[in-house]
C-alpha cells in the first residue's frame, strides 16, 4: 500500500482555515435554528390555534421530509430565477439554519411539554397572561432541559455542514477537495478531513457532557 | 373595587362534564365575605372540579359563576383573557401539589406575582414577600430554592405566594393531601390564622377536624352535587342526608 501524507502536511493551513469556516457556518446556523425553533416550537404547542399551528407543522413536515441538499440547492440555484442572488455563505447559513430550526422546534416543544402542567396553572392563577407565564415561568425551566439535545443537534449540524461545500463555500470539506484536485491523494486527505471533523464534534461533545454534569449537580436537571 | 355587598363567590346551577362523565350537576352555592366554606365528600364527588371552576381553571358548560361581583362564566363562555387575568389577581389559589416555581428562590416565588402583575418595584415586593414569609413562619428560608424544602414548608410558601397578590378570596384544593401526616398541622395552623384574620376561604379538604373547628359552612358533595350544607355542628352531629352519614362514618372510622 502506498500512502503519502505530504499533501496533507502542506495543505494544513488551508484545512485549518476550512475548519474555521465550518465552525462559523455551523454556529451561525445553530443561532438561526434556535430562533426559528423557538418560534415554531411554541407555535406547535396549541393545535387549536389552527393557522399558526398548521403553518408551523407544514414547515416542519417539509424540512424534515426532504433532503438537506435539495433545500440548499433550492436556495442557491433556485432563488436566482427570481433574481434573488444571495451570497454563498448566506445561502449556507440560511439553508442549514432553516433545516436545524425544524429539529430544534421539536426539542423546544418537547422541553416545554415536559414541564409539569401545574406550573402553567399556578402562573395563570396568580393572574399572569399566557405569554407572561411562558416567558417568566415555563421557558426558563424548559431551556435548561433543552441544553443536552441542543448539543446533539449542534454535533449533527457540524457534520451536515459538509454539504455547503457544494455551494462554493470554502469550508473544511471544500478545502480538502481543493487539495485532492491537485494532489490526487483522496484517501489521505479525506482521512485528515474526517479527523478534523471528529476533533470538532468530540470537543463539542466534551463541553456538553461537562455542562450536563454541572446542571445535574446544581439539581436543575433530573 | 366596585363590588361592595353580596357574596364573594356565587355559583348558579353550574354543570361540568369530562367527556361522558358528568362531574358537576346543577351546583349552586355562595360564599359570603369573611366566610370559611369547607367542602368535603368522597373522592370523585366533584369537589376539586368545583373549586377549579372558581378561577376558570375548569370551565363549567352551563350555569353562571360570579366572583367578586364579576360574572366569570355564563353558559360555557368565560370573560375575555384580559379581564380574567385581572379577576384572578383577586383570587388566591393553593394546590394539592404546591406547584412552586422550582427555578426561583422562595423569596422570588412570593414576589414574582406583585412584581410582574402589580408592577411593584423590586425592593417593595421583596419587603412584602419577607413579611409574608414571616407570617407563615419561613423567614429563614427566603433565599433557598423550593427543592430544599419539606412538603409542609412548600405549601406554606405557596400560601404566601397567593397572599402576595392581596386576594379577596383564597381557594384551597386539598392543601394537605400530599403531605406526610406530621406536616399537616403546620399548614392547617397557617390556614386557621388566615381564617382568624377574616380572609374569605373556600377549602376542599379531608381534614374533618379543620372543618369542624374553622368552617362557618360545611358543604358535603357526592356524585357531582351538594347533598348537604350547613354549620359544622349540624353536619357532623346531626346529618340529614343518609349519604352524608355513611361518608362521615367511613371517614371517622379510618381516622
Tab-separated table of C-alpha atoms in Angstrom:
chain	number	residue	atom	x	y	z
A	1	UNK	CA	0.000	0.000	0.000
A	2	UNK	CA	1.269	3.383	-0.934
A	3	UNK	CA	0.156	6.193	1.363
A	4	UNK	CA	1.566	9.680	1.001
A	5	UNK	CA	0.520	12.274	3.569
A	6	UNK	CA	2.740	15.118	2.294
A	7	UNK	CA	-0.182	16.920	0.575
A	8	UNK	CA	-1.963	16.906	3.954
A	9	UNK	CA	1.058	18.416	5.727
A	10	UNK	CA	1.421	21.059	3.045
A	11	UNK	CA	-2.287	21.752	2.986
A	12	UNK	CA	-2.621	22.086	6.771
A	13	UNK	CA	-3.157	25.896	6.814
A	14	UNK	CA	-5.972	25.543	4.250
A	15	UNK	CA	-7.585	22.728	6.208
A	16	UNK	CA	-7.472	24.781	9.406
A	17	UNK	CA	-8.971	27.742	7.606
A	18	UNK	CA	-11.684	25.440	6.285
A	19	UNK	CA	-12.351	24.161	9.799
A	20	UNK	CA	-12.784	27.743	10.948
A	21	UNK	CA	-15.312	28.400	8.168
A	22	UNK	CA	-17.142	25.204	9.161
A	23	UNK	CA	-17.353	26.416	12.753
A	24	UNK	CA	-18.604	29.824	11.562
A	25	UNK	CA	-21.269	28.395	9.261
A	26	UNK	CA	-22.414	25.906	11.892
A	27	UNK	CA	-22.553	28.409	14.750
A	28	UNK	CA	-24.458	30.980	12.717
A	29	UNK	CA	-26.871	28.278	11.520
A	30	UNK	CA	-27.460	26.978	15.007
A	31	UNK	CA	-28.201	30.516	16.205
A	32	UNK	CA	-30.717	30.976	13.395
A	33	UNK	CA	-32.037	27.474	14.033
A	34	UNK	CA	-32.596	28.281	17.721
A	35	UNK	CA	-34.542	31.462	16.960
A	36	UNK	CA	-36.673	29.697	14.342
A	37	UNK	CA	-37.009	26.604	16.506
A	38	UNK	CA	-38.258	28.609	19.488
A	39	UNK	CA	-40.935	30.349	17.397
A	40	UNK	CA	-42.002	27.200	15.566
A	41	UNK	CA	-41.875	25.068	18.702
A	42	UNK	CA	-44.130	27.471	20.620
A	43	UNK	CA	-46.439	27.739	17.590
A	44	UNK	CA	-46.868	23.966	17.628
A	45	UNK	CA	-47.941	23.809	21.286
A	46	UNK	CA	-51.567	24.641	20.677
A	47	UNK	CA	-53.360	22.770	17.847
A	48	UNK	CA	-56.481	24.829	18.489
A	49	UNK	CA	-54.799	27.918	17.018
A	50	UNK	CA	-55.271	26.363	13.607
A	51	UNK	CA	-53.492	28.756	11.228
A	52	UNK	CA	-50.325	29.211	13.278
A	53	UNK	CA	-50.222	25.529	14.152
A	54	UNK	CA	-50.853	24.493	10.548
A	55	UNK	CA	-48.166	26.767	9.112
A	56	UNK	CA	-45.615	25.616	11.676
A	57	UNK	CA	-46.472	21.967	11.112
A	58	UNK	CA	-46.184	22.428	7.341
A	59	UNK	CA	-42.710	23.894	7.774
A	60	UNK	CA	-41.538	21.038	9.991
A	61	UNK	CA	-43.038	18.421	7.667
A	62	UNK	CA	-41.397	19.876	4.555
A	63	UNK	CA	-37.980	20.396	6.121
A	64	UNK	CA	-37.820	17.020	7.800
A	65	UNK	CA	-39.242	15.201	4.804
A	66	UNK	CA	-36.882	16.489	2.112
A	67	UNK	CA	-33.102	16.163	1.717
A	68	UNK	CA	-30.981	18.985	3.095
A	69	UNK	CA	-29.030	19.041	-0.167
A	70	UNK	CA	-32.209	19.738	-2.150
A	71	UNK	CA	-33.100	22.558	0.265
A	72	UNK	CA	-29.653	24.095	-0.123
A	73	UNK	CA	-29.835	23.879	-3.937
A	74	UNK	CA	-33.302	25.469	-3.895
A	75	UNK	CA	-31.795	28.484	-2.160
A	76	UNK	CA	-28.568	28.632	-4.129
A	77	UNK	CA	-29.659	27.633	-7.642
A	78	UNK	CA	-33.450	28.108	-7.392
A	79	UNK	CA	-33.813	31.617	-5.997
A	80	UNK	CA	-31.680	33.291	-8.728
A	81	UNK	CA	-34.575	32.558	-11.107
A	82	UNK	CA	-36.443	35.313	-9.212
A	83	UNK	CA	-33.304	37.453	-9.419
A	84	UNK	CA	-32.632	36.739	-5.769
A	85	UNK	CA	-28.894	36.220	-5.671
A	86	UNK	CA	-27.695	35.581	-2.163
A	87	UNK	CA	-24.013	35.267	-1.296
A	88	UNK	CA	-22.966	31.625	-0.939
A	89	UNK	CA	-22.165	31.964	2.780
A	90	UNK	CA	-25.594	33.434	3.485
A	91	UNK	CA	-27.240	30.651	1.474
A	92	UNK	CA	-25.391	28.067	3.511
A	93	UNK	CA	-26.326	29.641	6.842
A	94	UNK	CA	-29.943	30.151	5.779
A	95	UNK	CA	-30.255	26.609	4.446
A	96	UNK	CA	-28.673	24.947	7.469
A	97	UNK	CA	-30.473	27.315	9.871
A	98	UNK	CA	-33.895	26.635	8.380
A	99	UNK	CA	-33.099	22.929	8.394
A	100	UNK	CA	-31.982	22.817	12.019
A	101	UNK	CA	-34.881	25.094	13.023
A	102	UNK	CA	-37.273	22.243	12.275
A	103	UNK	CA	-35.368	19.877	14.542
A	104	UNK	CA	-34.817	22.493	17.250
A	105	UNK	CA	-38.567	23.215	17.236
A	106	UNK	CA	-39.210	19.618	18.239
A	107	UNK	CA	-36.645	19.958	21.036
A	108	UNK	CA	-38.335	23.170	22.199
A	109	UNK	CA	-41.807	21.655	22.051
A	110	UNK	CA	-40.717	18.522	23.887
A	111	UNK	CA	-38.974	20.514	26.613
A	112	UNK	CA	-41.944	22.819	27.156
A	113	UNK	CA	-44.378	19.919	27.255
A	114	UNK	CA	-42.189	18.151	29.793
A	115	UNK	CA	-42.779	20.969	32.293
A	116	UNK	CA	-45.485	19.999	34.773
A	117	UNK	CA	-48.944	21.323	33.862
A	118	UNK	CA	-49.261	22.689	37.391
A	119	UNK	CA	-46.625	25.313	36.632
A	120	UNK	CA	-48.807	26.941	33.986
A	121	UNK	CA	-51.860	26.629	36.227
A	122	UNK	CA	-50.067	28.248	39.162
A	123	UNK	CA	-48.798	31.114	36.987
A	124	UNK	CA	-52.183	31.723	35.385
A	125	UNK	CA	-53.870	31.527	38.808
A	126	UNK	CA	-51.739	34.431	40.010
A	127	UNK	CA	-53.175	36.424	37.101
A	128	UNK	CA	-50.381	36.103	34.547
A	129	UNK	CA	-51.277	36.050	30.863
A	130	UNK	CA	-50.285	33.031	28.774
A	131	UNK	CA	-47.335	34.996	27.382
A	132	UNK	CA	-46.119	36.117	30.801
A	133	UNK	CA	-46.422	32.609	32.195
A	134	UNK	CA	-44.457	31.252	29.228
A	135	UNK	CA	-41.708	33.863	29.459
A	136	UNK	CA	-41.284	34.067	33.239
A	137	UNK	CA	-42.205	30.582	34.447
A	138	UNK	CA	-42.202	27.926	31.711
A	139	UNK	CA	-39.383	28.815	29.304
A	140	UNK	CA	-36.657	29.403	31.929
A	141	UNK	CA	-37.296	25.863	33.170
A	142	UNK	CA	-37.638	24.388	29.692
A	143	UNK	CA	-34.412	25.973	28.369
A	144	UNK	CA	-32.357	24.025	30.879
A	145	UNK	CA	-33.866	20.787	29.602
A	146	UNK	CA	-33.126	21.816	26.019
A	147	UNK	CA	-29.368	22.077	26.507
A	148	UNK	CA	-28.416	18.396	26.152
A	149	UNK	CA	-30.477	17.733	22.981
A	150	UNK	CA	-29.394	21.095	21.522
A	151	UNK	CA	-25.799	19.971	21.898
A	152	UNK	CA	-26.552	16.838	19.921
A	153	UNK	CA	-28.207	18.997	17.291
A	154	UNK	CA	-25.025	21.111	17.140
A	155	UNK	CA	-22.938	17.986	16.512
A	156	UNK	CA	-25.301	16.791	13.774
A	157	UNK	CA	-25.151	20.239	12.226
A	158	UNK	CA	-21.350	20.257	12.146
A	159	UNK	CA	-21.463	17.042	10.124
A	160	UNK	CA	-24.301	18.161	7.852
A	161	UNK	CA	-22.474	21.410	7.153
A	162	UNK	CA	-20.112	19.498	4.853
A	163	UNK	CA	-22.860	19.825	2.233
A	164	UNK	CA	-22.357	23.576	1.942
A	165	UNK	CA	-19.044	22.830	0.206
A	166	UNK	CA	-21.269	22.263	-2.835
A	167	UNK	CA	-22.352	25.918	-2.668
A	168	UNK	CA	-18.739	27.067	-3.268
A	169	UNK	CA	-18.295	27.842	0.440
A	170	UNK	CA	-14.673	27.166	1.384
A	171	UNK	CA	-15.394	25.056	4.443
A	172	UNK	CA	-13.343	22.119	5.689
A	173	UNK	CA	-14.767	19.718	3.098
A	174	UNK	CA	-14.203	22.180	0.255
A	175	UNK	CA	-10.598	22.844	1.261
A	176	UNK	CA	-9.996	19.108	1.344
A	177	UNK	CA	-11.382	18.696	-2.145
A	178	UNK	CA	-9.175	21.512	-3.426
A	179	UNK	CA	-6.089	19.731	-2.068
A	180	UNK	CA	-7.228	16.485	-3.697
A	181	UNK	CA	-7.767	18.182	-7.042
A	182	UNK	CA	-4.041	18.953	-7.290
A	183	UNK	CA	-2.557	16.001	-5.371
A	184	UNK	CA	-4.946	13.132	-6.286
A	185	UNK	CA	-4.477	11.830	-2.730
A	186	UNK	CA	-8.175	11.208	-1.899
A	187	UNK	CA	-7.731	8.617	0.842
A	188	UNK	CA	-5.136	10.564	2.804
A	189	UNK	CA	-6.866	13.933	2.518
A	190	UNK	CA	-10.362	12.648	3.292
A	191	UNK	CA	-8.931	10.780	6.295
A	192	UNK	CA	-7.398	14.051	7.504
A	193	UNK	CA	-10.695	15.896	6.869
A	194	UNK	CA	-12.608	13.212	8.773
A	195	UNK	CA	-10.154	13.535	11.652
A	196	UNK	CA	-10.683	17.297	11.876
A	197	UNK	CA	-14.476	16.799	11.910
A	198	UNK	CA	-14.005	14.205	14.642
A	199	UNK	CA	-11.963	16.672	16.696
A	200	UNK	CA	-14.676	19.329	16.289
A	201	UNK	CA	-17.562	17.025	17.233
A	202	UNK	CA	-15.622	15.454	20.112
A	203	UNK	CA	-14.832	18.870	21.513
A	204	UNK	CA	-18.486	19.910	21.412
A	205	UNK	CA	-19.453	16.570	22.951
A	206	UNK	CA	-16.933	17.106	25.743
A	207	UNK	CA	-18.143	20.622	26.549
A	208	UNK	CA	-21.679	19.301	26.526
A	209	UNK	CA	-21.033	16.495	28.987
A	210	UNK	CA	-19.347	18.980	31.313
A	211	UNK	CA	-22.340	21.307	31.095
A	212	UNK	CA	-24.747	18.453	31.771
A	213	UNK	CA	-22.801	17.281	34.794
A	214	UNK	CA	-22.868	20.789	36.224
A	215	UNK	CA	-26.594	21.203	35.579
A	216	UNK	CA	-27.216	17.864	37.243
A	217	UNK	CA	-25.036	18.774	40.202
A	218	UNK	CA	-26.991	22.011	40.536
A	219	UNK	CA	-30.161	19.940	40.658
A	220	UNK	CA	-31.628	21.784	37.681
A	221	UNK	CA	-31.909	18.664	35.520
A	222	UNK	CA	-33.061	15.337	36.892
B	1	UNK	CA	-63.277	47.998	43.944
B	2	UNK	CA	-66.899	48.376	42.970
B	3	UNK	CA	-68.288	45.104	44.253
B	4	UNK	CA	-69.469	46.092	47.711
B	5	UNK	CA	-72.036	43.877	49.389
B	6	UNK	CA	-73.083	40.498	48.110
B	7	UNK	CA	-71.281	37.187	48.060
B	8	UNK	CA	-67.629	36.835	47.012
B	9	UNK	CA	-68.373	33.611	45.181
B	10	UNK	CA	-71.781	32.811	43.766
B	11	UNK	CA	-72.498	29.751	41.641
B	12	UNK	CA	-75.872	29.265	39.985
B	13	UNK	CA	-76.667	25.890	38.507
B	14	UNK	CA	-73.206	25.087	37.193
B	15	UNK	CA	-72.574	21.808	35.394
B	16	UNK	CA	-69.386	20.291	34.050
B	17	UNK	CA	-68.603	17.068	32.206
B	18	UNK	CA	-65.354	15.448	31.170
B	19	UNK	CA	-66.428	13.530	28.088
B	20	UNK	CA	-69.381	11.377	29.033
B	21	UNK	CA	-68.586	11.708	32.725
B	22	UNK	CA	-70.759	14.326	34.428
B	23	UNK	CA	-68.642	15.713	37.263
B	24	UNK	CA	-70.787	18.632	38.391
B	25	UNK	CA	-74.547	18.556	38.200
B	26	UNK	CA	-76.532	21.760	38.708
B	27	UNK	CA	-74.480	23.086	41.634
B	28	UNK	CA	-75.446	26.325	43.360
B	29	UNK	CA	-73.840	27.889	46.411
B	30	UNK	CA	-72.466	31.157	47.738
B	31	UNK	CA	-69.503	32.238	49.841
B	32	UNK	CA	-70.107	35.441	51.791
B	33	UNK	CA	-67.304	37.875	52.717
B	34	UNK	CA	-65.101	36.571	55.563
B	35	UNK	CA	-66.822	33.216	55.469
B	36	UNK	CA	-64.870	29.974	55.554
B	37	UNK	CA	-66.649	27.334	53.478
B	38	UNK	CA	-65.237	23.823	53.655
B	39	UNK	CA	-66.141	21.263	51.017
B	40	UNK	CA	-65.979	17.591	51.998
B	41	UNK	CA	-67.062	14.406	50.308
B	42	UNK	CA	-65.787	11.139	48.842
B	43	UNK	CA	-63.163	11.230	46.094
B	44	UNK	CA	-64.614	11.699	42.650
B	45	UNK	CA	-67.537	13.673	44.021
B	46	UNK	CA	-66.534	16.812	42.097
B	47	UNK	CA	-65.057	18.874	44.956
B	48	UNK	CA	-61.803	19.794	43.220
B	49	UNK	CA	-63.534	20.498	39.921
B	50	UNK	CA	-65.957	22.823	41.686
B	51	UNK	CA	-63.052	24.697	43.259
B	52	UNK	CA	-61.113	24.906	39.987
B	53	UNK	CA	-64.162	26.380	38.291
B	54	UNK	CA	-63.960	29.341	40.675
B	55	UNK	CA	-60.901	30.734	38.878
B	56	UNK	CA	-61.697	29.251	35.476
B	57	UNK	CA	-59.048	26.539	35.511
B	58	UNK	CA	-62.081	24.476	34.558
B	59	UNK	CA	-64.942	25.994	32.636
B	60	UNK	CA	-68.470	24.844	33.518
B	61	UNK	CA	-70.504	24.350	30.370
B	62	UNK	CA	-73.714	25.678	31.829
B	63	UNK	CA	-74.837	27.859	34.697
B	64	UNK	CA	-73.174	31.041	35.877
B	65	UNK	CA	-70.403	31.838	38.302
B	66	UNK	CA	-69.865	35.287	39.789
B	67	UNK	CA	-66.625	36.096	41.611
B	68	UNK	CA	-66.079	39.378	43.482
B	69	UNK	CA	-69.032	40.895	41.674
B	70	UNK	CA	-67.807	39.979	38.194
B	71	UNK	CA	-69.565	37.312	36.205
B	72	UNK	CA	-66.686	34.973	35.369
B	73	UNK	CA	-68.566	32.353	33.359
B	74	UNK	CA	-72.030	32.110	31.894
B	75	UNK	CA	-73.127	29.064	29.927
B	76	UNK	CA	-69.651	27.943	28.998
B	77	UNK	CA	-68.370	31.382	27.997
B	78	UNK	CA	-65.520	32.847	30.047
B	79	UNK	CA	-64.850	36.588	30.205
B	80	UNK	CA	-62.044	37.822	27.888
B	81	UNK	CA	-58.495	36.921	28.894
B	82	UNK	CA	-57.554	40.430	29.996
B	83	UNK	CA	-60.472	40.665	32.436
B	84	UNK	CA	-59.900	37.069	33.517
B	85	UNK	CA	-56.301	37.859	34.454
B	86	UNK	CA	-57.413	40.875	36.492
B	87	UNK	CA	-60.046	38.808	38.255
B	88	UNK	CA	-57.579	36.001	39.006
B	89	UNK	CA	-55.366	38.529	40.793
B	90	UNK	CA	-58.153	38.789	43.376
B	91	UNK	CA	-58.479	35.021	43.776
B	92	UNK	CA	-55.652	33.167	45.520
B	93	UNK	CA	-55.215	29.502	44.657
B	94	UNK	CA	-53.374	26.842	46.660
B	95	UNK	CA	-52.825	23.459	45.003
B	96	UNK	CA	-52.516	19.984	46.427
B	97	UNK	CA	-49.123	19.574	44.718
B	98	UNK	CA	-47.869	23.092	45.713
B	99	UNK	CA	-46.696	23.972	42.183
B	100	UNK	CA	-43.954	26.252	43.441
B	101	UNK	CA	-41.681	27.628	40.715
B	102	UNK	CA	-38.525	25.493	41.100
B	103	UNK	CA	-36.241	27.902	39.210
B	104	UNK	CA	-36.990	30.801	41.568
B	105	UNK	CA	-35.824	31.288	45.143
B	106	UNK	CA	-38.510	31.105	47.805
B	107	UNK	CA	-38.490	34.898	48.107
B	108	UNK	CA	-38.942	35.311	44.341
B	109	UNK	CA	-41.720	32.725	44.276
B	110	UNK	CA	-43.651	35.082	46.545
B	111	UNK	CA	-42.506	38.352	44.945
B	112	UNK	CA	-42.906	37.383	41.285
B	113	UNK	CA	-46.680	37.981	41.278
B	114	UNK	CA	-46.698	41.546	42.615
B	115	UNK	CA	-43.601	42.417	40.601
B	116	UNK	CA	-44.931	41.338	37.215
B	117	UNK	CA	-48.646	41.935	37.717
B	118	UNK	CA	-48.846	44.917	40.061
B	119	UNK	CA	-45.660	46.460	38.661
B	120	UNK	CA	-44.372	46.727	42.220
B	121	UNK	CA	-40.723	47.866	42.491
B	122	UNK	CA	-38.307	45.089	43.403
B	123	UNK	CA	-37.461	46.431	46.879
B	124	UNK	CA	-41.078	46.887	47.855
B	125	UNK	CA	-42.125	43.469	46.522
B	126	UNK	CA	-39.281	41.738	48.340
B	127	UNK	CA	-40.035	43.516	51.610
B	128	UNK	CA	-43.646	42.401	51.285
B	129	UNK	CA	-42.562	38.852	50.431
B	130	UNK	CA	-40.324	38.750	53.538
B	131	UNK	CA	-43.252	39.904	55.663
B	132	UNK	CA	-45.467	37.162	54.279
B	133	UNK	CA	-42.766	34.520	54.721
B	134	UNK	CA	-42.501	35.667	58.334
B	135	UNK	CA	-46.232	35.255	58.691
B	136	UNK	CA	-46.076	31.622	57.545
B	137	UNK	CA	-43.007	31.039	59.736
B	138	UNK	CA	-40.405	30.717	56.965
B	139	UNK	CA	-38.332	33.893	57.181
B	140	UNK	CA	-35.104	31.927	57.280
B	141	UNK	CA	-35.919	30.114	54.020
B	142	UNK	CA	-36.237	33.236	51.835
B	143	UNK	CA	-33.031	32.662	49.883
B	144	UNK	CA	-33.166	28.926	49.214
B	145	UNK	CA	-34.745	27.117	46.285
B	146	UNK	CA	-38.019	25.208	46.785
B	147	UNK	CA	-36.353	21.824	46.160
B	148	UNK	CA	-34.697	22.023	49.585
B	149	UNK	CA	-37.982	22.461	51.487
B	150	UNK	CA	-40.226	19.869	53.126
B	151	UNK	CA	-43.770	19.432	51.838
B	152	UNK	CA	-45.260	21.440	54.676
B	153	UNK	CA	-42.801	24.265	54.088
B	154	UNK	CA	-43.550	24.225	50.355
B	155	UNK	CA	-47.258	24.528	50.990
B	156	UNK	CA	-46.721	27.424	53.379
B	157	UNK	CA	-44.658	29.200	50.708
B	158	UNK	CA	-47.458	28.530	48.225
B	159	UNK	CA	-49.908	30.175	50.623
B	160	UNK	CA	-47.599	33.181	50.978
B	161	UNK	CA	-47.288	33.353	47.178
B	162	UNK	CA	-51.062	33.508	46.807
B	163	UNK	CA	-51.391	36.084	49.600
B	164	UNK	CA	-48.828	38.327	47.915
B	165	UNK	CA	-51.460	39.270	45.346
B	166	UNK	CA	-53.661	40.524	48.211
B	167	UNK	CA	-56.585	38.378	47.084
B	168	UNK	CA	-60.160	38.874	48.277
B	169	UNK	CA	-60.755	35.140	48.458
B	170	UNK	CA	-58.478	32.115	48.849
B	171	UNK	CA	-59.180	28.751	47.224
B	172	UNK	CA	-57.541	25.675	48.752
B	173	UNK	CA	-57.541	22.446	46.738
B	174	UNK	CA	-56.768	19.639	49.207
B	175	UNK	CA	-53.793	21.593	50.576
B	176	UNK	CA	-52.663	18.866	52.980
B	177	UNK	CA	-53.400	15.704	50.983
B	178	UNK	CA	-49.876	15.383	49.580
B	179	UNK	CA	-48.210	15.876	52.957
B	180	UNK	CA	-46.713	13.426	55.394
B	181	UNK	CA	-49.027	13.246	58.421
B	182	UNK	CA	-46.623	15.042	60.741
B	183	UNK	CA	-46.504	18.067	58.387
B	184	UNK	CA	-50.263	18.564	58.090
B	185	UNK	CA	-50.538	20.532	61.325
B	186	UNK	CA	-48.213	23.380	60.346
B	187	UNK	CA	-50.197	24.075	57.185
B	188	UNK	CA	-53.575	23.907	58.917
B	189	UNK	CA	-52.267	26.286	61.561
B	190	UNK	CA	-51.428	28.883	58.913
B	191	UNK	CA	-54.876	28.429	57.383
B	192	UNK	CA	-56.562	28.854	60.766
B	193	UNK	CA	-54.656	32.067	61.374
B	194	UNK	CA	-55.749	33.295	57.971
B	195	UNK	CA	-59.380	32.486	58.733
B	196	UNK	CA	-58.996	34.294	62.035
B	197	UNK	CA	-57.966	37.443	60.176
B	198	UNK	CA	-61.235	37.375	58.291
B	199	UNK	CA	-59.984	36.019	54.958
B	200	UNK	CA	-62.746	34.618	52.776
B	201	UNK	CA	-61.883	30.991	52.103
B	202	UNK	CA	-63.197	28.090	50.069
B	203	UNK	CA	-61.424	24.910	51.156
B	204	UNK	CA	-61.605	21.401	49.745
B	205	UNK	CA	-60.164	19.026	52.306
B	206	UNK	CA	-60.311	15.660	54.005
B	207	UNK	CA	-59.333	17.193	57.360
B	208	UNK	CA	-62.556	16.804	59.323
B	209	UNK	CA	-61.018	18.368	62.428
B	210	UNK	CA	-60.242	21.530	60.469
B	211	UNK	CA	-63.759	21.604	59.024
B	212	UNK	CA	-65.342	21.196	62.442
B	213	UNK	CA	-63.176	23.825	64.072
B	214	UNK	CA	-62.789	26.545	61.434
B	215	UNK	CA	-65.650	26.280	58.941
B	216	UNK	CA	-68.639	28.578	59.016
B	217	UNK	CA	-70.336	26.356	56.473
B	218	UNK	CA	-69.611	22.732	55.582
B	219	UNK	CA	-70.759	21.570	52.158
B	220	UNK	CA	-70.943	17.824	51.547
B	221	UNK	CA	-70.619	16.740	47.933
B	222	UNK	CA	-71.451	13.419	46.358
B	223	UNK	CA	-71.999	12.400	42.751
B	224	UNK	CA	-71.401	15.890	41.380
B	225	UNK	CA	-73.882	17.676	43.620
B	226	UNK	CA	-74.095	19.283	47.066
B	227	UNK	CA	-76.104	16.838	49.137
B	228	UNK	CA	-75.934	18.750	52.375
B	229	UNK	CA	-74.790	22.137	53.582
B	230	UNK	CA	-74.841	23.811	56.957
B	231	UNK	CA	-72.883	24.807	60.040
B	232	UNK	CA	-70.356	22.142	61.103
B	233	UNK	CA	-72.163	21.279	64.352
B	234	UNK	CA	-75.229	20.326	62.396
B	235	UNK	CA	-73.495	18.481	59.533
B	236	UNK	CA	-71.222	16.479	61.815
B	237	UNK	CA	-73.591	15.824	64.703
B	238	UNK	CA	-76.962	15.568	63.022
B	239	UNK	CA	-76.510	14.950	59.300
B	240	UNK	CA	-79.820	14.947	57.493
B	241	UNK	CA	-78.710	13.023	54.436
B	242	UNK	CA	-78.115	9.282	54.658
B	243	UNK	CA	-75.152	9.508	52.252
B	244	UNK	CA	-73.569	12.162	54.478
B	245	UNK	CA	-73.966	9.779	57.394
B	246	UNK	CA	-72.296	6.880	55.625
B	247	UNK	CA	-69.486	9.141	54.333
B	248	UNK	CA	-68.797	10.527	57.802
B	249	UNK	CA	-68.876	7.057	59.295
B	250	UNK	CA	-66.348	5.824	56.751
B	251	UNK	CA	-64.040	8.807	57.290
B	252	UNK	CA	-64.204	8.770	61.051
B	253	UNK	CA	-63.722	5.013	61.368
B	254	UNK	CA	-60.499	5.210	59.304
B	255	UNK	CA	-59.205	8.315	61.090
